[in-house]
Short mmCIF file of C-alpha atoms in Angstrom, two decimals:
data_model
loop_
_atom_site.label_atom_id
_atom_site.label_comp_id
_atom_site.label_asym_id
_atom_site.label_seq_id
_atom_site.Cartn_x
_atom_site.Cartn_y
_atom_site.Cartn_z
CA MET A 14 36.95 189.87 74.41
CA SER A 15 34.80 187.70 72.21
CA ALA A 16 33.65 188.86 68.82
CA SER A 17 30.25 190.52 68.52
CA PRO A 18 27.44 188.53 66.87
CA ALA A 19 27.59 190.77 63.80
CA ALA A 20 31.32 190.30 63.42
CA SER A 21 31.06 186.54 63.88
CA ALA A 22 28.46 186.24 61.12
CA SER A 23 31.10 185.91 58.40
CA PRO A 24 33.94 183.46 57.78
CA ALA A 25 36.44 186.21 58.61
CA GLY A 26 34.59 187.05 61.82
CA GLU A 27 34.50 183.43 62.87
CA LEU A 28 38.23 183.14 62.23
CA LEU A 29 38.95 186.23 64.31
CA ALA A 30 36.79 184.88 67.13
CA THR A 31 38.83 181.67 67.31
CA SER A 32 42.33 182.92 66.46
CA ALA A 33 42.79 186.58 67.39
CA SER A 34 43.62 186.01 71.05
CA GLU A 35 46.49 183.64 70.18
CA ALA A 36 48.03 186.52 68.24
CA GLY A 37 47.51 189.03 71.05
CA LEU A 38 44.76 190.74 69.06
CA ASP A 39 41.14 191.58 69.86
CA ALA A 40 38.28 189.91 67.97
CA ASP A 41 35.75 192.46 69.25
CA LEU A 42 35.97 195.20 66.61
CA ALA A 43 34.33 198.36 67.89
CA PRO A 44 32.77 200.73 65.36
CA PHE A 45 34.03 204.29 65.05
CA PRO A 46 31.83 206.51 67.29
CA ARG A 47 29.04 208.20 65.33
CA ALA A 48 26.95 209.90 68.00
CA VAL A 49 29.69 212.35 68.98
CA PRO A 50 31.58 215.11 67.11
CA PHE A 51 34.50 213.89 64.99
CA ALA A 52 37.03 215.53 67.30
CA GLU A 53 35.59 213.71 70.31
CA ALA A 54 35.68 210.39 68.47
CA LEU A 55 39.38 210.93 67.75
CA ALA A 56 40.00 211.88 71.36
CA ARG A 57 38.82 208.42 72.38
CA ASN A 58 41.28 206.76 70.00
CA PRO A 59 43.35 208.96 67.68
CA PHE A 60 45.20 206.21 65.79
CA LEU A 61 43.96 205.32 62.32
CA MET A 62 45.02 202.89 59.60
CA ALA A 63 45.86 204.98 56.56
CA PRO A 64 44.66 204.30 53.03
CA MET A 65 47.44 202.47 51.16
CA ALA A 66 47.30 201.56 47.47
CA GLY A 67 47.65 197.83 46.98
CA VAL A 68 47.79 197.21 50.74
CA SER A 69 44.63 198.18 52.62
CA ASP A 70 42.38 195.34 51.52
CA ARG A 71 39.74 193.68 53.73
CA ALA A 72 42.22 191.34 55.43
CA TYR A 73 44.68 194.12 56.20
CA ARG A 74 41.93 196.35 57.56
CA LEU A 75 40.63 193.59 59.81
CA MET A 76 44.11 192.98 61.22
CA ALA A 77 44.51 196.69 61.94
CA ARG A 78 41.14 196.92 63.67
CA ALA A 79 41.96 193.81 65.73
CA GLY A 80 45.21 195.57 66.67
CA GLY A 81 43.39 198.63 67.98
CA ALA A 82 42.99 200.99 65.02
CA ALA A 83 40.04 203.30 65.60
CA LEU A 84 39.23 203.25 61.92
CA ALA A 85 40.61 201.70 58.73
CA TYR A 86 40.51 203.24 55.26
CA SER A 87 39.96 201.72 51.86
CA GLU A 88 42.54 202.02 49.16
CA MET A 89 42.32 205.19 47.10
CA VAL A 90 39.21 204.68 44.92
CA SER A 91 38.56 206.45 41.63
CA ALA A 92 35.34 208.47 41.48
CA THR A 93 35.53 207.98 37.72
CA GLY A 94 35.81 204.22 38.12
CA LEU A 95 32.61 204.25 40.14
CA GLU A 96 30.98 206.37 37.45
CA TYR A 97 31.60 203.55 34.98
CA ASP A 98 30.45 200.96 37.53
CA SER A 99 33.73 199.06 37.49
CA SER A 100 33.37 195.89 39.55
CA ARG A 101 37.07 196.00 40.40
CA THR A 102 36.63 199.52 41.72
CA TRP A 103 33.63 198.59 43.84
CA GLU A 104 35.58 195.66 45.28
CA LEU A 105 38.07 198.10 46.79
CA LEU A 106 35.41 199.67 48.99
CA ASP A 107 33.03 196.85 49.77
CA PRO A 108 33.67 195.98 53.44
CA ASP A 109 33.73 192.45 54.77
CA ALA A 110 30.81 191.52 57.01
CA ALA A 111 33.26 191.37 59.93
CA GLU A 112 34.31 195.00 59.49
CA PRO A 113 32.31 197.26 61.82
CA ASP A 114 32.63 200.16 59.37
CA LEU A 115 34.93 201.63 56.74
CA ALA A 116 36.37 205.01 55.76
CA VAL A 117 36.33 205.35 51.97
CA GLN A 118 38.96 207.48 50.25
CA LEU A 119 38.12 208.84 46.80
CA PHE A 120 40.22 210.61 44.21
CA GLY A 121 39.29 212.56 41.11
CA ALA A 122 38.80 216.12 39.88
CA ASP A 123 35.14 216.40 38.82
CA PRO A 124 32.77 217.60 41.55
CA ALA A 125 29.73 216.18 39.78
CA ARG A 126 31.29 212.72 39.72
CA PHE A 127 32.17 213.02 43.40
CA ARG A 128 28.59 213.87 44.20
CA ARG A 129 27.24 210.86 42.34
CA ALA A 130 29.95 208.58 43.76
CA CYS A 131 29.24 209.62 47.35
CA SER A 132 25.53 209.09 46.92
CA ARG A 133 26.05 205.60 45.50
CA ILE A 134 28.61 204.67 48.16
CA ALA A 135 26.29 205.79 50.96
CA GLU A 136 23.43 203.77 49.49
CA ARG A 137 25.61 200.68 49.01
CA LEU A 138 27.45 200.70 52.35
CA GLY A 139 24.67 202.09 54.53
CA ALA A 140 25.61 202.05 58.21
CA LYS A 141 29.03 200.59 57.35
CA LEU A 142 30.16 203.91 55.86
CA ALA A 143 32.12 205.85 58.50
CA LEU A 144 33.27 208.78 56.37
CA ILE A 145 34.32 209.94 52.92
CA ASP A 146 37.89 211.16 52.53
CA VAL A 147 39.11 213.00 49.44
CA ASN A 148 42.69 212.39 48.35
CA MET A 149 44.38 215.69 47.60
CA ALA A 150 47.84 214.38 48.46
CA CYS A 151 48.83 211.65 45.99
CA PRO A 152 52.01 212.80 44.19
CA VAL A 153 52.12 210.08 41.52
CA PRO A 154 52.34 211.63 38.02
CA LYS A 155 49.71 209.35 36.47
CA VAL A 156 47.28 210.85 39.02
CA THR A 157 48.42 214.47 39.06
CA ARG A 158 48.58 214.82 35.27
CA ARG A 159 44.79 214.44 35.28
CA GLY A 160 44.45 217.25 37.81
CA GLU A 161 43.77 214.77 40.64
CA GLY A 162 45.52 214.02 43.92
CA SER A 163 48.06 216.66 44.92
CA ALA A 164 47.36 218.63 41.73
CA LEU A 165 44.30 219.95 43.54
CA LEU A 166 46.64 221.90 45.85
CA ASP A 167 46.99 224.37 42.97
CA ASP A 168 43.22 224.92 42.77
CA PRO A 169 41.64 225.55 46.18
CA ALA A 170 38.35 226.63 44.61
CA LEU A 171 38.00 223.28 42.84
CA ALA A 172 38.99 221.48 46.05
CA GLN A 173 36.25 223.35 47.90
CA GLY A 174 33.79 222.42 45.16
CA ILE A 175 34.68 218.75 45.57
CA VAL A 176 34.15 218.82 49.34
CA ARG A 177 30.78 220.53 48.90
CA ALA A 178 29.82 218.05 46.18
CA CYS A 179 30.65 215.13 48.47
CA ARG A 180 28.48 216.58 51.19
CA ARG A 181 25.61 217.08 48.77
CA GLY A 182 25.97 213.53 47.45
CA LEU A 183 25.76 212.14 50.96
CA GLU A 184 22.74 214.30 51.70
CA ASP A 185 21.11 212.98 48.50
CA ALA A 186 21.40 209.50 49.99
CA GLY A 187 20.23 210.56 53.44
CA SER A 188 23.70 210.13 54.98
CA ALA A 189 25.33 212.51 57.43
CA VAL A 190 28.81 210.97 57.69
CA PRO A 191 31.80 213.35 57.74
CA VAL A 192 33.71 214.46 54.66
CA THR A 193 37.44 214.87 55.20
CA ALA A 194 40.47 215.45 52.98
CA LYS A 195 44.11 214.46 52.91
CA ILE A 196 46.64 217.02 51.67
CA ARG A 197 50.36 217.68 51.43
CA LEU A 198 52.28 220.86 52.28
CA GLY A 199 52.09 221.99 48.66
CA ARG A 200 53.27 220.93 45.22
CA THR A 201 56.83 222.22 45.73
CA PRO A 202 58.81 223.76 48.63
CA GLU A 203 58.77 227.07 46.77
CA ARG A 204 55.00 227.27 47.19
CA PRO A 205 53.80 226.08 50.60
CA VAL A 206 50.01 226.25 50.66
CA ALA A 207 48.91 223.86 53.42
CA VAL A 208 47.65 226.50 55.86
CA PRO A 209 45.42 228.54 53.50
CA PHE A 210 44.37 225.36 51.68
CA ALA A 211 43.28 223.68 54.91
CA ARG A 212 41.35 226.81 55.87
CA ALA A 213 39.60 226.71 52.49
CA LEU A 214 38.63 223.08 53.06
CA GLU A 215 37.29 223.91 56.50
CA GLU A 216 35.24 226.74 55.01
CA ALA A 217 33.80 224.27 52.47
CA GLY A 218 32.63 221.98 55.26
CA ALA A 219 35.42 219.44 55.69
CA SER A 220 35.16 217.80 59.12
CA ALA A 221 38.91 217.12 59.34
CA VAL A 222 42.10 217.53 57.32
CA ALA A 223 44.91 214.98 57.21
CA VAL A 224 48.31 216.49 56.47
CA HIS A 225 51.28 214.56 55.10
CA GLY A 226 54.32 216.60 56.08
CA ARG A 227 56.03 216.56 52.68
CA PHE A 228 55.63 218.43 49.43
CA ALA A 229 54.35 216.49 46.44
CA SER A 230 57.65 217.00 44.62
CA GLN A 231 59.42 215.09 47.39
CA LEU A 232 57.30 211.97 46.81
CA TYR A 233 58.45 209.95 49.86
CA ARG A 234 62.01 211.25 50.01
CA GLY A 235 63.45 213.27 52.86
CA SER A 236 61.69 213.64 56.18
CA SER A 237 58.16 214.61 57.07
CA ASP A 238 58.01 218.13 58.57
CA ASP A 239 56.16 218.01 61.89
CA ALA A 240 56.52 221.76 62.38
CA ALA A 241 54.67 222.40 59.13
CA VAL A 242 51.94 219.97 60.19
CA ALA A 243 51.72 221.82 63.51
CA ARG A 244 51.19 225.13 61.70
CA VAL A 245 48.17 223.66 59.97
CA ALA A 246 46.82 222.24 63.23
CA GLY A 247 47.11 225.68 64.80
CA ALA A 248 45.40 227.42 61.89
CA VAL A 249 42.11 225.52 61.67
CA SER A 250 39.43 224.58 64.16
CA VAL A 251 38.67 221.17 62.66
CA PRO A 252 40.78 218.16 63.68
CA VAL A 253 44.09 217.64 61.89
CA ILE A 254 45.38 214.12 61.34
CA GLY A 255 49.16 213.89 61.14
CA SER A 256 50.76 211.71 58.50
CA GLY A 257 54.25 210.91 57.29
CA ASP A 258 57.10 208.78 58.67
CA VAL A 259 54.93 207.33 61.45
CA THR A 260 56.99 204.17 61.71
CA ASP A 261 56.15 203.21 65.30
CA GLU A 262 54.27 204.29 68.40
CA ALA A 263 57.10 206.52 69.62
CA ARG A 264 56.99 208.49 66.38
CA ALA A 265 53.22 209.00 66.68
CA ARG A 266 53.28 210.53 70.14
CA PRO A 267 54.87 213.92 69.27
CA LEU A 268 52.34 214.49 66.51
CA ILE A 269 49.66 214.47 69.21
CA GLU A 270 51.50 216.11 72.10
CA GLU A 271 53.73 218.59 70.27
CA ALA A 272 52.25 219.21 66.82
CA GLY A 273 48.72 219.45 68.16
CA CYS A 274 47.21 216.82 65.89
CA SER A 275 43.93 215.21 66.90
CA GLY A 276 44.76 211.97 65.11
CA VAL A 277 47.61 210.10 63.48
CA PHE A 278 47.76 207.89 60.39
CA PHE A 279 49.81 204.71 60.53
CA ALA A 280 50.78 203.48 57.06
CA ARG A 281 54.14 201.72 56.66
CA GLY A 282 54.39 201.65 60.45
CA SER A 283 51.66 199.01 60.50
CA TYR A 284 53.45 196.65 58.10
CA GLY A 285 53.59 193.31 59.87
CA ASP A 286 52.71 195.10 63.11
CA PRO A 287 48.95 195.31 63.72
CA TRP A 288 49.65 195.78 67.45
CA VAL A 289 51.16 199.24 66.84
CA PHE A 290 47.80 200.96 67.31
CA ASP A 291 47.28 199.57 70.81
CA ARG A 292 50.89 200.30 71.71
CA ALA A 293 50.45 203.90 70.58
CA ARG A 294 47.38 204.28 72.78
CA GLY A 295 49.25 202.79 75.72
CA LEU A 296 52.24 205.05 75.24
CA LEU A 297 50.00 208.12 74.98
CA ALA A 298 48.35 207.10 78.26
CA GLY A 299 51.73 206.80 79.96
CA ALA A 300 51.87 203.02 80.03
CA SER A 301 54.68 200.74 78.93
CA PRO A 302 53.12 199.02 75.93
CA ASP A 303 53.47 195.26 75.54
CA VAL A 304 55.51 194.10 72.55
CA PRO A 305 54.22 190.90 70.90
CA ASN A 306 56.35 187.85 71.51
CA PRO A 307 57.56 185.71 68.58
CA ALA A 308 54.80 183.15 69.05
CA GLN A 309 52.15 185.89 68.81
CA ARG A 310 53.90 187.27 65.75
CA MET A 311 53.75 183.89 64.03
CA ALA A 312 50.10 183.47 65.04
CA ALA A 313 49.30 186.90 63.55
CA TRP A 314 51.06 185.93 60.33
CA ARG A 315 48.92 182.80 60.06
CA LEU A 316 45.77 184.75 60.89
CA HIS A 317 46.53 187.36 58.24
CA VAL A 318 47.16 184.69 55.59
CA ARG A 319 43.92 182.92 56.45
CA LEU A 320 42.02 186.20 56.37
CA LEU A 321 43.13 186.70 52.78
CA SER A 322 41.23 183.55 51.84
CA LYS A 323 38.25 184.31 54.07
CA THR A 324 37.82 187.78 52.56
CA GLY A 325 38.22 186.76 48.93
CA GLN A 326 41.71 188.14 48.33
CA HIS A 327 44.27 186.43 46.10
CA ILE A 328 46.38 184.07 48.19
CA LEU A 329 49.61 185.14 46.48
CA LYS A 330 49.28 188.42 48.38
CA ALA A 331 50.51 186.27 51.25
CA ARG A 332 54.02 186.40 49.78
CA THR A 333 54.24 190.10 50.55
CA ILE A 334 52.41 189.69 53.86
CA SER A 335 54.84 186.94 54.92
CA CYS A 336 57.83 189.17 54.29
CA LEU A 337 56.34 191.83 56.56
CA TYR A 338 56.00 189.45 59.49
CA LEU A 339 59.45 187.95 58.87
CA LYS A 340 61.24 191.28 58.94
CA GLY A 341 63.92 191.43 61.61
CA LEU A 342 63.81 187.75 62.53
CA PRO A 343 66.95 185.58 62.54
CA GLY A 344 67.45 184.06 59.11
CA ALA A 345 64.77 186.31 57.62
CA ALA A 346 66.33 186.32 54.13
CA ARG A 347 66.19 182.53 53.91
CA TRP A 348 62.59 182.43 55.14
CA ARG A 349 61.59 185.15 52.67
CA ASP A 350 63.02 183.09 49.82
CA ARG A 351 60.85 180.18 50.90
CA ALA A 352 57.80 182.43 51.16
CA MET A 353 58.30 183.53 47.55
CA GLY A 354 57.93 179.87 46.54
CA CYS A 355 54.67 179.26 48.42
CA GLY A 356 51.58 178.95 46.27
CA ASP A 357 48.66 178.16 48.55
CA GLU A 358 47.44 178.78 52.07
CA ALA A 359 48.67 175.45 53.43
CA GLU A 360 52.24 176.15 52.28
CA PHE A 361 52.30 179.55 53.95
CA ILE A 362 50.93 178.11 57.18
CA ALA A 363 53.48 175.28 57.10
CA LEU A 364 56.27 177.81 56.60
CA SER A 365 55.09 179.83 59.59
CA ARG A 366 55.19 176.68 61.71
CA ASP A 367 58.75 175.98 60.54
CA VAL A 368 59.81 179.52 61.44
CA GLU A 369 58.14 179.24 64.83
CA GLU A 370 59.91 175.97 65.55
CA ALA A 371 63.26 177.46 64.51
CA LEU A 372 62.67 180.40 66.84
CA ARG A 373 61.77 178.02 69.64
CA ARG A 374 64.93 175.98 69.15
CA GLY A 375 66.90 179.22 69.23
CA GLY A 376 65.28 180.17 72.51
CA LEU A 377 63.40 183.09 70.98
CA ALA A 378 59.83 181.79 71.20
#
């Protein structure tokens, strides 16, 4: 498909229009459905790009949407940072003109600040705002020691107050977008709270609950517990979005078919693999999803690097991005070393051409 006029009206949109097809991606970025209930919108496409600190910038979100993600989320944004009008904070949630819409994830612990933040976000983003998500899952001590993130799992009344405050803030701005929340199973395995906590959020008016199948004390160790996620999905009437260890399309399928989730978050599973969303949809529909060939992979790498520039991101982010696309390729360690020495867009593009030529000589491209 060709890009829509709105998407093409930015440098990033123009780049997608000319380069996405070479990478096996779609330049026509469809907005998340608004005129239907949230559950129905997820039924059309249940695979979402998760909020990821330091990762989900404008370029990354555009790649995910071009790869079939129904929706992409901002990084976790501080409601307090917005209170102080931090330009760096606002940058995290300002969408590129090529993005059809954006889900904004907030964190904090003060309902009044959430209300003001949601009102300001709705006014600033307008029709680009798809939903507000509240992070009640982050296990990092610098967040939880302030009573934020997963610390809220110990205070369901405060969590309810935050959800209600978000809804009021949106209403203040004349917006009716959903308010959702992301949680964990509890702070520690000795105190599982996900089921009653999710019910409390539903009672407060949350339109969906995302559940990461670990306890906060686990951080990212061990395995995500699909059975525990399923118990939450069976206990509430709002959609549940499964999260945790979704490394590929095969891992996503049981969260839908067995755990009863209405949606699935891809986080690390989308690293260097924007096609994973379309493959997940294909697998769920019973098809044999197409795997990108090496030439498409190299084209996607180049597109992602160029999108960094087009969306105002620092080009040295391309060092990390390059390593993601190089993973698993022959000689990847040597190519990664070269990527760490690249300093501008042209050098990264030249490196991708060298890798592509090496793959071609090896009969892999």
